[in-house]
Amino acid sequence: MALTNPWLAGPVPTRRLPGERLEERIRNLFSSQNMCVLATSGPDGPVATPVRYYSLDFAVMFTASPRSPKMRNIAADPRVSVGIFAPLHGLASSRGAQLFGKARVLGPDDPEQAPYWEAFRWENEHAERGRPLTEPPAETLVVIDPDRIVYTEHWLRRDGFAPRQTWRPA
């Protein structure tokens, strides 16, 4: 039987991708998707929540109701994990990232929100909620600046690189 992707057969490469190329691939994934799974830990154990996100460089951000379970969990323990992935059509198309870090909750009056709102497409959410597009958001914003990103892309094997690569901030 003919193999569609013969480079998937045989031993898995272990070669590291150069940092600049890895960062480019991570940014591409983040900017080409808009849903993630946020994992928090609560009194009843782990909670995985689908969330619409936006990114700014390697930071991932989203809005959330301060009364939601994920926000209660973050208040108790800000350590989180986020999974971002592209649609899967087979092993060759496997592409995703796991982010690990601490969530920062920025209240509506927090001046640290400003640079993030520039990257956040808040106009989309305002339109969905029937809010005027002339009024900027006054909402709680959650920002995750990762301490580590584990990036997986099996297509890297084609060029002799390990399909799993780890990124850490400089």
GROMACS .gro file of N, CA and C in nm, residues 3-136:
model
  402
    3LEU      N    1   0.212   0.496   0.078
    3LEU     CA    2   0.200   0.588   0.192
    3LEU      C    3   0.177   0.730   0.140
    4THR      N    4   0.078   0.796   0.193
    4THR     CA    5   0.051   0.935   0.154
    4THR      C    6   0.164   1.026   0.201
    5ASN      N    7   0.211   1.004   0.322
    5ASN     CA    8   0.318   1.085   0.381
    5ASN      C    9   0.428   0.993   0.432
    6PRO      N   10   0.516   0.947   0.342
    6PRO     CA   11   0.617   0.849   0.383
    6PRO      C   12   0.711   0.899   0.492
    7TRP      N   13   0.725   1.029   0.505
    7TRP     CA   14   0.814   1.085   0.607
    7TRP      C   15   0.760   1.064   0.749
    8LEU      N   16   0.634   1.020   0.763
    8LEU     CA   17   0.580   0.987   0.895
    8LEU      C   18   0.624   0.848   0.941
    9ALA      N   19   0.669   0.765   0.847
    9ALA     CA   20   0.715   0.631   0.882
    9ALA      C   21   0.857   0.639   0.938
   10GLY      N   22   0.895   0.540   1.010
   10GLY     CA   23   1.031   0.534   1.062
   10GLY      C   24   1.048   0.610   1.193
   11PRO      N   25   1.173   0.624   1.236
   11PRO     CA   26   1.198   0.687   1.366
   11PRO      C   27   1.159   0.836   1.365
   12VAL      N   28   1.119   0.883   1.482
   12VAL     CA   29   1.080   1.024   1.498
   12VAL      C   30   1.207   1.107   1.517
   13PRO      N   31   1.226   1.213   1.436
   13PRO     CA   32   1.344   1.298   1.452
   13PRO      C   33   1.346   1.367   1.588
   14THR      N   34   1.464   1.405   1.634
   14THR     CA   35   1.478   1.473   1.763
   14THR      C   36   1.539   1.613   1.748
   15ARG      N   37   1.570   1.653   1.627
   15ARG     CA   38   1.637   1.782   1.603
   15ARG      C   39   1.547   1.899   1.642
   16ARG      N   40   1.606   2.000   1.708
   16ARG     CA   41   1.533   2.118   1.752
   16ARG      C   42   1.520   2.218   1.638
   17LEU      N   43   1.406   2.281   1.630
   17LEU     CA   44   1.381   2.386   1.532
   17LEU      C   45   1.449   2.514   1.581
   18PRO      N   46   1.516   2.591   1.493
   18PRO     CA   47   1.574   2.719   1.537
   18PRO      C   48   1.467   2.808   1.600
   19GLY      N   49   1.504   2.879   1.706
   19GLY     CA   50   1.410   2.959   1.785
   19GLY      C   51   1.323   3.052   1.703
   20GLU      N   52   1.381   3.122   1.608
   20GLU     CA   53   1.305   3.217   1.526
   20GLU      C   54   1.196   3.146   1.444
   21ARG      N   55   1.230   3.030   1.391
   21ARG     CA   56   1.132   2.954   1.313
   21ARG      C   57   1.021   2.898   1.401
   22LEU      N   58   1.058   2.853   1.522
   22LEU     CA   59   0.957   2.804   1.616
   22LEU      C   60   0.861   2.917   1.654
   23GLU      N   61   0.914   3.033   1.685
   23GLU     CA   62   0.830   3.147   1.722
   23GLU      C   63   0.736   3.186   1.608
   24GLU      N   64   0.785   3.181   1.486
   24GLU     CA   65   0.700   3.212   1.371
   24GLU      C   66   0.584   3.114   1.360
   25ARG      N   67   0.612   2.986   1.380
   25ARG     CA   68   0.506   2.884   1.370
   25ARG      C   69   0.403   2.900   1.482
   26ILE      N   70   0.449   2.933   1.603
   26ILE     CA   71   0.357   2.954   1.716
   26ILE      C   72   0.268   3.074   1.687
   27ARG      N   73   0.327   3.184   1.643
   27ARG     CA   74   0.247   3.304   1.611
   27ARG      C   75   0.147   3.274   1.500
   28ASN      N   76   0.187   3.196   1.402
   28ASN     CA   77   0.096   3.160   1.293
   28ASN      C   78  -0.023   3.081   1.347
   29LEU      N   79   0.002   2.985   1.433
   29LEU     CA   80  -0.106   2.906   1.492
   29LEU      C   81  -0.200   2.997   1.570
   30PHE      N   82  -0.143   3.082   1.657
   30PHE     CA   83  -0.226   3.169   1.741
   30PHE      C   84  -0.313   3.261   1.656
   31SER      N   85  -0.258   3.314   1.548
   31SER     CA   86  -0.334   3.411   1.468
   31SER      C   87  -0.431   3.345   1.371
   32SER      N   88  -0.416   3.215   1.348
   32SER     CA   89  -0.505   3.147   1.253
   32SER      C   90  -0.621   3.074   1.322
   33GLN      N   91  -0.624   3.076   1.454
   33GLN     CA   92  -0.732   3.012   1.530
   33GLN      C   93  -0.797   3.117   1.620
   34ASN      N   94  -0.914   3.087   1.674
   34ASN     CA   95  -0.975   3.181   1.767
   34ASN      C   96  -1.041   3.111   1.887
   35MET      N   97  -1.027   2.980   1.897
   35MET     CA   98  -1.080   2.906   2.011
   35MET      C   99  -0.968   2.830   2.080
   36CYS      N  100  -0.977   2.826   2.212
   36CYS     CA  101  -0.881   2.749   2.290
   36CYS      C  102  -0.957   2.677   2.400
   37VAL      N  103  -0.888   2.590   2.470
   37VAL     CA  104  -0.944   2.526   2.588
   37VAL      C  105  -0.858   2.571   2.705
   38LEU      N  106  -0.922   2.638   2.800
   38LEU     CA  107  -0.856   2.689   2.919
   38LEU      C  108  -0.874   2.587   3.031
   39ALA      N  109  -0.764   2.544   3.090
   39ALA     CA  110  -0.770   2.449   3.201
   39ALA      C  111  -0.735   2.522   3.330
   40THR      N  112  -0.828   2.515   3.425
   40THR     CA  113  -0.807   2.572   3.558
   40THR      C  114  -0.828   2.461   3.659
   41SER      N  115  -0.795   2.491   3.783
   41SER     CA  116  -0.815   2.392   3.889
   41SER      C  117  -0.906   2.452   3.995
   42GLY      N  118  -1.011   2.378   4.029
   42GLY     CA  119  -1.106   2.427   4.128
   42GLY      C  120  -1.122   2.330   4.243
   43PRO      N  121  -1.211   2.361   4.334
   43PRO     CA  122  -1.229   2.276   4.452
   43PRO      C  123  -1.276   2.135   4.418
   44ASP      N  124  -1.341   2.120   4.302
   44ASP     CA  125  -1.387   1.987   4.260
   44ASP      C  126  -1.293   1.922   4.160
   45GLY      N  127  -1.176   1.983   4.139
   45GLY     CA  128  -1.079   1.928   4.046
   45GLY      C  129  -1.061   2.014   3.923
   46PRO      N  130  -0.999   1.959   3.817
   46PRO     CA  131  -0.971   2.038   3.698
   46PRO      C  132  -1.098   2.071   3.620
   47VAL      N  133  -1.095   2.189   3.556
   47VAL     CA  134  -1.205   2.234   3.472
   47VAL      C  135  -1.146   2.280   3.339
   48ALA      N  136  -1.195   2.225   3.229
   48ALA     CA  137  -1.151   2.265   3.095
   48ALA      C  138  -1.266   2.340   3.028
   49THR      N  139  -1.240   2.465   2.990
   49THR     CA  140  -1.344   2.552   2.938
   49THR      C  141  -1.309   2.600   2.798
   50PRO      N  142  -1.395   2.579   2.699
   50PRO     CA  143  -1.373   2.638   2.566
   50PRO      C  144  -1.388   2.791   2.576
   51VAL      N  145  -1.294   2.864   2.517
   51VAL     CA  146  -1.291   3.009   2.527
   51VAL      C  147  -1.251   3.068   2.391
   52ARG      N  148  -1.319   3.175   2.350
   52ARG     CA  149  -1.274   3.250   2.232
   52ARG      C  150  -1.164   3.343   2.279
   53TYR      N  151  -1.051   3.340   2.209
   53TYR     CA  152  -0.935   3.418   2.253
   53TYR      C  153  -0.884   3.507   2.140
   54TYR      N  154  -0.797   3.598   2.179
   54TYR     CA  155  -0.717   3.679   2.087
   54TYR      C  156  -0.575   3.672   2.139
   55SER      N  157  -0.479   3.703   2.052
   55SER     CA  158  -0.340   3.696   2.097
   55SER      C  159  -0.267   3.825   2.064
   56LEU      N  160  -0.165   3.852   2.142
   56LEU     CA  161  -0.073   3.961   2.119
   56LEU      C  162   0.065   3.904   2.146
   57ASP      N  163   0.140   3.884   2.039
   57ASP     CA  164   0.268   3.814   2.047
   57ASP      C  165   0.241   3.674   2.103
   58PHE      N  166   0.294   3.640   2.220
   58PHE     CA  167   0.270   3.507   2.277
   58PHE      C  168   0.164   3.510   2.387
   59ALA      N  169   0.114   3.628   2.419
   59ALA     CA  170   0.008   3.639   2.520
   59ALA      C  171  -0.126   3.600   2.458
   60VAL      N  172  -0.207   3.532   2.538
   60VAL     CA  173  -0.342   3.494   2.499
   60VAL      C  174  -0.436   3.567   2.594
   61MET      N  175  -0.546   3.622   2.538
   61MET     CA  176  -0.637   3.700   2.623
   61MET      C  177  -0.782   3.672   2.587
   62PHE      N  178  -0.867   3.692   2.686
   62PHE     CA  179  -1.010   3.672   2.666
   62PHE      C  180  -1.085   3.752   2.772
   63THR      N  181  -1.213   3.778   2.745
   63THR     CA  182  -1.298   3.842   2.845
   63THR      C  183  -1.375   3.732   2.917
   64ALA      N  184  -1.418   3.764   3.037
   64ALA     CA  185  -1.493   3.666   3.115
   64ALA      C  186  -1.574   3.736   3.222
   65SER      N  187  -1.688   3.679   3.253
   65SER     CA  188  -1.769   3.730   3.362
   65SER      C  189  -1.695   3.703   3.493
   66PRO      N  190  -1.682   3.803   3.577
   66PRO     CA  191  -1.612   3.782   3.705
   66PRO      C  192  -1.675   3.672   3.792
   67ARG      N  193  -1.801   3.637   3.766
   67ARG     CA  194  -1.871   3.536   3.847
   67ARG      C  195  -1.864   3.396   3.789
   68SER      N  196  -1.793   3.378   3.678
   68SER     CA  197  -1.788   3.247   3.613
   68SER      C  198  -1.700   3.150   3.692
   69PRO      N  199  -1.723   3.019   3.676
   69PRO     CA  200  -1.639   2.920   3.744
   69PRO      C  201  -1.491   2.935   3.712
   70LYS      N  202  -1.458   2.964   3.586
   70LYS     CA  203  -1.316   2.977   3.551
   70LYS      C  204  -1.252   3.093   3.626
   71MET      N  205  -1.327   3.203   3.645
   71MET     CA  206  -1.272   3.318   3.716
   71MET      C  207  -1.258   3.289   3.866
   72ARG      N  208  -1.352   3.215   3.922
   72ARG     CA  209  -1.338   3.175   4.063
   72ARG      C  210  -1.214   3.087   4.079
   73ASN      N  211  -1.193   2.996   3.984
   73ASN     CA  212  -1.076   2.908   3.991
   73ASN      C  213  -0.947   2.988   3.978
   74ILE      N  214  -0.943   3.083   3.883
   74ILE     CA  215  -0.823   3.166   3.863
   74ILE      C  216  -0.794   3.249   3.987
   75ALA      N  217  -0.898   3.300   4.053
   75ALA     CA  218  -0.877   3.378   4.176
   75ALA      C  219  -0.812   3.292   4.284
   76ALA      N  220  -0.849   3.166   4.291
   76ALA     CA  221  -0.794   3.075   4.393
   76ALA      C  222  -0.655   3.025   4.355
   77ASP      N  223  -0.632   3.005   4.224
   77ASP     CA  224  -0.503   2.954   4.176
   77ASP      C  225  -0.484   3.003   4.032
   78PRO      N  226  -0.399   3.103   4.011
   78PRO     CA  227  -0.384   3.161   3.877
   78PRO      C  228  -0.306   3.074   3.778
   79ARG      N  229  -0.251   2.962   3.824
   79ARG     CA  230  -0.180   2.875   3.730
   79ARG      C  231  -0.280   2.810   3.635
   80VAL      N  232  -0.254   2.824   3.506
   80VAL     CA  233  -0.346   2.771   3.405
   80VAL      C  234  -0.267   2.702   3.294
   81SER      N  235  -0.340   2.626   3.216
   81SER     CA  236  -0.288   2.569   3.093
   81SER      C  237  -0.391   2.599   2.985
   82VAL      N  238  -0.343   2.629   2.865
   82VAL     CA  239  -0.430   2.660   2.753
   82VAL      C  240  -0.391   2.571   2.636
   83GLY      N  241  -0.489   2.510   2.572
   83GLY     CA  242  -0.466   2.431   2.452
   83GLY      C  243  -0.524   2.501   2.331
   84ILE      N  244  -0.441   2.523   2.231
   84ILE     CA  245  -0.484   2.583   2.104
   84ILE      C  246  -0.446   2.483   1.996
   85PHE      N  247  -0.540   2.455   1.905
   85PHE     CA  248  -0.512   2.354   1.804
   85PHE      C  249  -0.584   2.385   1.675
   86ALA      N  250  -0.526   2.338   1.566
   86ALA     CA  251  -0.587   2.350   1.434
   86ALA      C  252  -0.670   2.225   1.410
   87PRO      N  253  -0.769   2.231   1.320
   87PRO     CA  254  -0.848   2.112   1.290
   87PRO      C  255  -0.759   1.996   1.244
   88LEU      N  256  -0.793   1.878   1.288
   88LEU     CA  257  -0.714   1.759   1.259
   88LEU      C  258  -0.779   1.677   1.148
   89HIS      N  259  -0.697   1.647   1.046
   89HIS     CA  260  -0.746   1.562   0.936
   89HIS      C  261  -0.664   1.435   0.924
   90GLY      N  262  -0.570   1.416   1.013
   90GLY     CA  263  -0.481   1.301   1.012
   90GLY      C  264  -0.351   1.341   1.080
   91LEU      N  265  -0.266   1.246   1.106
   91LEU     CA  266  -0.142   1.272   1.179
   91LEU      C  267  -0.059   1.383   1.114
   92ALA      N  268  -0.053   1.386   0.983
   92ALA     CA  269   0.029   1.486   0.914
   92ALA      C  270  -0.020   1.628   0.942
   93SER      N  271  -0.150   1.646   0.970
   93SER     CA  272  -0.204   1.779   0.993
   93SER      C  273  -0.206   1.818   1.142
   94SER      N  274  -0.156   1.731   1.228
   94SER     CA  275  -0.158   1.758   1.372
   94SER      C  276  -0.074   1.881   1.402
   95ARG      N  277  -0.141   1.984   1.459
   95ARG     CA  278  -0.072   2.110   1.490
   95ARG      C  279  -0.143   2.175   1.606
   96GLY      N  280  -0.068   2.204   1.712
   96GLY     CA  281  -0.128   2.267   1.829
   96GLY      C  282  -0.023   2.312   1.927
   97ALA      N  283  -0.070   2.379   2.033
   97ALA     CA  284   0.021   2.430   2.136
   97ALA      C  285  -0.046   2.418   2.272
   98GLN      N  286   0.036   2.389   2.371
   98GLN     CA  287  -0.006   2.390   2.510
   98GLN      C  288   0.071   2.504   2.576
   99LEU      N  289   0.000   2.598   2.634
   99LEU     CA  290   0.062   2.710   2.704
   99LEU      C  291   0.051   2.685   2.853
  100PHE      N  292   0.154   2.721   2.925
  100PHE     CA  293   0.154   2.708   3.071
  100PHE      C  294   0.197   2.843   3.129
  101GLY      N  295   0.122   2.891   3.226
  101GLY     CA  296   0.156   3.019   3.287
  101GLY      C  297   0.055   3.058   3.392
  102LYS      N  298   0.060   3.185   3.431
  102LYS     CA  299  -0.034   3.239   3.529
  102LYS      C  300  -0.125   3.339   3.461
  103ALA      N  301  -0.253   3.330   3.493
  103ALA     CA  302  -0.351   3.424   3.438
  103ALA      C  303  -0.349   3.552   3.520
  104ARG      N  304  -0.348   3.664   3.448
  104ARG     CA  305  -0.360   3.795   3.513
  104ARG      C  306  -0.498   3.849   3.483
  105VAL      N  307  -0.570   3.888   3.585
  105VAL     CA  308  -0.703   3.943   3.568
  105VAL      C  309  -0.692   4.095   3.577
  106LEU      N  310  -0.727   4.161   3.466
  106LEU     CA  311  -0.720   4.306   3.459
  106LEU      C  312  -0.862   4.361   3.461
  107GLY      N  313  -0.895   4.431   3.567
  107GLY     CA  314  -1.029   4.488   3.582
  107GLY      C  315  -1.055   4.598   3.480
  108PRO      N  316  -1.180   4.639   3.467
  108PRO     CA  317  -1.218   4.739   3.367
  108PRO      C  318  -1.141   4.871   3.375
  109ASP      N  319  -1.096   4.909   3.493
  109ASP     CA  320  -1.025   5.037   3.509
  109ASP      C  321  -0.873   5.021   3.513
  110ASP      N  322  -0.824   4.902   3.489
  110ASP     CA  323  -0.680   4.876   3.496
  110ASP      C  324  -0.609   4.936   3.375
  111PRO      N  325  -0.513   5.026   3.395
  111PRO     CA  326  -0.443   5.088   3.281
  111PRO      C  327  -0.360   4.988   3.199
  112GLU      N  328  -0.331   4.872   3.257
  112GLU     CA  329  -0.254   4.770   3.182
  112GLU      C  330  -0.335   4.708   3.070
  113GLN      N  331  -0.467   4.732   3.068
  113GLN     CA  332  -0.552   4.676   2.963
  113GLN      C  333  -0.523   4.736   2.826
  114ALA      N  334  -0.486   4.863   2.820
  114ALA     CA  335  -0.480   4.940   2.695
  114ALA      C  336  -0.410   4.869   2.579
  115PRO      N  337  -0.287   4.819   2.594
  115PRO     CA  338  -0.223   4.757   2.477
  115PRO      C  339  -0.293   4.629   2.430
  116TYR      N  340  -0.361   4.562   2.521
  116TYR     CA  341  -0.429   4.438   2.483
  116TYR      C  342  -0.557   4.467   2.403
  117TRP      N  343  -0.629   4.573   2.440
  117TRP     CA  344  -0.751   4.604   2.366
  117TRP      C  345  -0.721   4.636   2.221
  118GLU      N  346  -0.602   4.689   2.193
  118GLU     CA  347  -0.565   4.718   2.055
  118GLU      C  348  -0.559   4.591   1.970
  119ALA      N  349  -0.523   4.479   2.032
  119ALA     CA  350  -0.514   4.352   1.960
  119ALA      C  351  -0.643   4.271   1.969
  120PHE      N  352  -0.728   4.307   2.060
  120PHE     CA  353  -0.854   4.235   2.083
  120PHE      C  354  -0.959   4.291   1.988
  121ARG      N  355  -1.025   4.206   1.916
  121ARG     CA  356  -1.129   4.251   1.822
  121ARG      C  357  -1.261   4.268   1.896
  122TRP      N  358  -1.262   4.364   1.987
  122TRP     CA  359  -1.378   4.386   2.073
  122TRP      C  360  -1.500   4.432   1.995
  123GLU      N  361  -1.477   4.492   1.879
  123GLU     CA  362  -1.590   4.538   1.798
  123GLU      C  363  -1.681   4.421   1.760
  124ASN      N  364  -1.621   4.305   1.734
  124ASN     CA  365  -1.700   4.185   1.702
  124ASN      C  366  -1.796   4.150   1.817
  125GLU      N  367  -1.742   4.150   1.939
  125GLU     CA  368  -1.825   4.114   2.054
  125GLU      C  369  -1.932   4.221   2.081
  126HIS      N  370  -1.895   4.349   2.061
  126HIS     CA  371  -1.993   4.456   2.079
  126HIS      C  372  -2.108   4.439   1.980
  127ALA      N  373  -2.074   4.408   1.854
  127ALA     CA  374  -2.178   4.391   1.752
  127ALA      C  375  -2.269   4.273   1.787
  128GLU      N  376  -2.211   4.163   1.837
  128GLU     CA  377  -2.291   4.047   1.875
  128GLU      C  378  -2.386   4.079   1.989
  129ARG      N  379  -2.344   4.169   2.078
  129ARG     CA  380  -2.424   4.202   2.196
  129ARG      C  381  -2.512   4.325   2.174
  130GLY      N  382  -2.507   4.384   2.055
  130GLY     CA  383  -2.589   4.501   2.027
  130GLY      C  384  -2.538   4.627   2.095
  131ARG      N  385  -2.410   4.631   2.127
  131ARG     CA  386  -2.352   4.748   2.191
  131ARG      C  387  -2.296   4.843   2.085
  132PRO      N  388  -2.292   4.973   2.115
  132PRO     CA  389  -2.239   5.069   2.016
  132PRO      C  390  -2.090   5.046   1.991
  133LEU      N  391  -2.051   5.053   1.865
  133LEU     CA  392  -1.910   5.034   1.830
  133LEU      C  393  -1.825   5.157   1.860
  134THR      N  394  -1.888   5.264   1.904
  134THR     CA  395  -1.817   5.387   1.938
  134THR      C  396  -1.769   5.388   2.082
  135GLU      N  397  -1.818   5.292   2.161
  135GLU     CA  398  -1.779   5.287   2.303
  135GLU      C  399  -1.684   5.170   2.326
  136PRO      N  400  -1.559   5.199   2.364
  136PRO     CA  401  -1.465   5.090   2.391
  136PRO      C  402  -1.510   5.006   2.511
   0.00000   0.00000   0.00000
